[in-house]
mmCIF file of C-alpha atoms in Angstrom:
data_model
loop_
_atom_site.group_PDB
_atom_site.id
_atom_site.type_symbol
_atom_site.label_atom_id
_atom_site.label_comp_id
_atom_site.label_asym_id
_atom_site.label_seq_id
_atom_site.Cartn_x
_atom_site.Cartn_y
_atom_site.Cartn_z
ATOM 1 C CA UNK O 1 312.546 10.659 55.212
ATOM 2 C CA UNK O 2 309.386 8.455 55.041
ATOM 3 C CA UNK O 3 307.034 11.189 56.219
ATOM 4 C CA UNK O 4 303.451 10.017 56.080
ATOM 5 C CA UNK O 5 302.029 13.317 57.373
ATOM 6 C CA UNK O 6 303.555 16.748 56.954
ATOM 7 C CA UNK O 7 302.030 19.902 58.438
ATOM 8 C CA UNK O 8 303.552 23.007 56.845
ATOM 9 C CA UNK O 9 303.044 26.538 58.186
ATOM 10 C CA UNK O 10 299.442 25.945 59.297
ATOM 11 C CA UNK O 11 297.691 29.046 60.621
ATOM 12 C CA UNK O 12 294.054 29.511 61.615
ATOM 13 C CA UNK O 13 292.190 32.439 63.127
ATOM 14 C CA UNK O 14 288.622 32.844 64.251
ATOM 15 C CA UNK O 15 287.887 36.556 64.054
ATOM 16 C CA UNK O 16 290.669 38.344 65.931
ATOM 17 C CA UNK O 17 291.685 35.172 67.791
ATOM 18 C CA UNK O 18 294.821 33.588 66.271
ATOM 19 C CA UNK O 19 294.385 29.956 67.271
ATOM 20 C CA UNK O 20 297.244 28.429 65.252
ATOM 21 C CA UNK O 21 300.267 30.313 63.949
ATOM 22 C CA UNK O 22 302.795 28.690 61.600
ATOM 23 C CA UNK O 23 302.509 25.147 62.971
ATOM 24 C CA UNK O 24 305.036 22.730 61.461
ATOM 25 C CA UNK O 25 305.669 19.054 62.161
ATOM 26 C CA UNK O 26 305.977 15.709 60.440
ATOM 27 C CA UNK O 27 305.038 12.157 61.337
ATOM 28 C CA UNK O 28 306.935 9.218 59.897
ATOM 29 C CA UNK O 29 305.313 5.949 58.966
ATOM 30 C CA UNK O 30 304.907 3.771 62.059
ATOM 31 C CA UNK O 31 305.354 6.628 64.536
ATOM 32 C CA UNK O 32 302.863 7.383 67.249
ATOM 33 C CA UNK O 33 302.485 11.079 67.932
ATOM 34 C CA UNK O 34 300.635 13.205 70.449
ATOM 35 C CA UNK O 35 299.298 16.731 70.380
ATOM 36 C CA UNK O 36 299.475 18.087 73.909
ATOM 37 C CA UNK O 37 298.636 21.457 75.376
ATOM 38 C CA UNK O 38 296.331 23.361 77.682
ATOM 39 C CA UNK O 39 292.658 23.874 77.013
ATOM 40 C CA UNK O 40 292.030 26.371 74.231
ATOM 41 C CA UNK O 41 295.500 26.187 72.644
ATOM 42 C CA UNK O 42 294.284 24.868 69.269
ATOM 43 C CA UNK O 43 294.681 21.081 69.521
ATOM 44 C CA UNK O 44 291.167 20.330 68.291
ATOM 45 C CA UNK O 45 291.406 23.002 65.596
ATOM 46 C CA UNK O 46 294.589 21.375 64.290
ATOM 47 C CA UNK O 47 292.977 17.926 64.280
ATOM 48 C CA UNK O 48 289.921 19.294 62.483
ATOM 49 C CA UNK O 49 292.217 20.812 59.825
ATOM 50 C CA UNK O 50 294.068 17.510 59.371
ATOM 51 C CA UNK O 51 290.754 15.632 59.072
ATOM 52 C CA UNK O 52 289.424 18.242 56.616
ATOM 53 C CA UNK O 53 286.491 19.535 58.650
ATOM 54 C CA UNK O 54 287.848 23.082 58.487
ATOM 55 C CA UNK O 55 290.380 24.740 56.194
ATOM 56 C CA UNK O 56 293.494 26.517 57.404
ATOM 57 C CA UNK O 57 293.880 30.212 56.632
ATOM 58 C CA UNK O 58 297.426 29.429 55.537
ATOM 59 C CA UNK O 59 299.630 26.377 55.127
ATOM 60 C CA UNK O 60 299.461 22.855 53.768
ATOM 61 C CA UNK O 61 298.468 19.390 54.938
ATOM 62 C CA UNK O 62 300.513 16.777 53.074
ATOM 63 C CA UNK O 63 299.544 13.104 53.409
ATOM 64 C CA UNK O 64 301.691 10.462 51.720
ATOM 65 C CA UNK O 65 303.350 13.177 49.587
ATOM 66 C CA UNK O 66 299.986 14.521 48.345
ATOM 67 C CA UNK O 67 298.594 17.944 49.191
ATOM 68 C CA UNK O 68 295.209 17.214 50.801
ATOM 69 C CA UNK O 69 294.629 20.710 52.178
ATOM 70 C CA UNK O 70 291.524 21.259 50.043
ATOM 71 C CA UNK O 71 290.453 17.612 49.759
ATOM 72 C CA UNK O 72 286.995 16.730 51.130
ATOM 73 C CA UNK O 73 287.109 14.810 54.456
ATOM 74 C CA UNK O 74 285.510 11.703 52.933
ATOM 75 C CA UNK O 75 288.376 11.446 50.437
ATOM 76 C CA UNK O 76 291.203 11.693 53.010
ATOM 77 C CA UNK O 77 290.895 8.264 54.652
ATOM 78 C CA UNK O 78 291.614 9.834 58.027
ATOM 79 C CA UNK O 79 289.568 8.901 61.079
ATOM 80 C CA UNK O 80 288.855 11.177 63.991
ATOM 81 C CA UNK O 81 287.177 10.239 67.258
ATOM 82 C CA UNK O 82 285.978 13.384 68.971
ATOM 83 C CA UNK O 83 286.857 14.007 72.590
ATOM 84 C CA UNK O 84 283.198 14.027 73.594
ATOM 85 C CA UNK O 85 282.472 10.416 74.486
ATOM 86 C CA UNK O 86 278.741 11.082 74.160
ATOM 87 C CA UNK O 87 278.884 10.601 70.391
ATOM 88 C CA UNK O 88 278.571 6.820 70.774
ATOM 89 C CA UNK O 89 278.233 6.269 74.530
ATOM 90 C CA UNK O 90 276.635 2.861 73.991
ATOM 91 C CA UNK O 91 279.820 1.556 72.339
ATOM 92 C CA UNK O 92 283.100 0.507 73.928
ATOM 93 C CA UNK O 93 286.345 2.363 73.252
ATOM 94 C CA UNK O 94 287.371 -0.473 70.914
ATOM 95 C CA UNK O 95 284.081 -0.195 68.986
ATOM 96 C CA UNK O 96 284.417 3.588 68.678
ATOM 97 C CA UNK O 97 287.941 3.285 67.286
ATOM 98 C CA UNK O 98 287.027 0.410 64.960
ATOM 99 C CA UNK O 99 283.922 2.133 63.610
ATOM 100 C CA UNK O 100 285.683 4.097 60.861
ATOM 101 C CA UNK O 101 287.617 1.049 59.727
ATOM 102 C CA UNK O 102 284.523 -1.130 59.649
ATOM 103 C CA UNK O 103 282.496 1.303 57.548
ATOM 104 C CA UNK O 104 285.371 1.246 55.052
ATOM 105 C CA UNK O 105 284.651 -2.503 54.851
ATOM 106 C CA UNK O 106 288.103 -3.627 55.919
ATOM 107 C CA UNK O 107 288.464 -7.276 56.851
ATOM 108 C CA UNK O 108 287.870 -7.938 60.549
ATOM 109 C CA UNK O 109 291.385 -9.349 60.971
ATOM 110 C CA UNK O 110 292.862 -6.085 59.689
ATOM 111 C CA UNK O 111 290.532 -4.027 61.900
ATOM 112 C CA UNK O 112 291.493 -6.089 64.956
ATOM 113 C CA UNK O 113 295.192 -5.605 64.247
ATOM 114 C CA UNK O 114 294.877 -1.840 63.695
ATOM 115 C CA UNK O 115 292.705 -1.227 66.767
ATOM 116 C CA UNK O 116 294.813 -3.382 69.083
#
């Protein structure tokens, strides 16, 4: 099936607030996907779980057929640009997106291709 990312039964609560409940989806290599929903529905929480900044209460994050649920964020090779543009307001959108690739010391030609 060529799944590069598989989210299996992800659930997350903060106190009594169930933010995510049994979320399941997959992304195939080369696909572009979107997470859409109203404010407060758990989009950022899901992204933070995928990036490894927080752990799910239940479920698995599978990347390239490897369970990365408990893997430290620095070991995941996943970039995340937060929705608050004030993180690097002095940089262009291109520079913000390229930042993670550049600190991984990828060749500029590869960075240009990935960002474009």
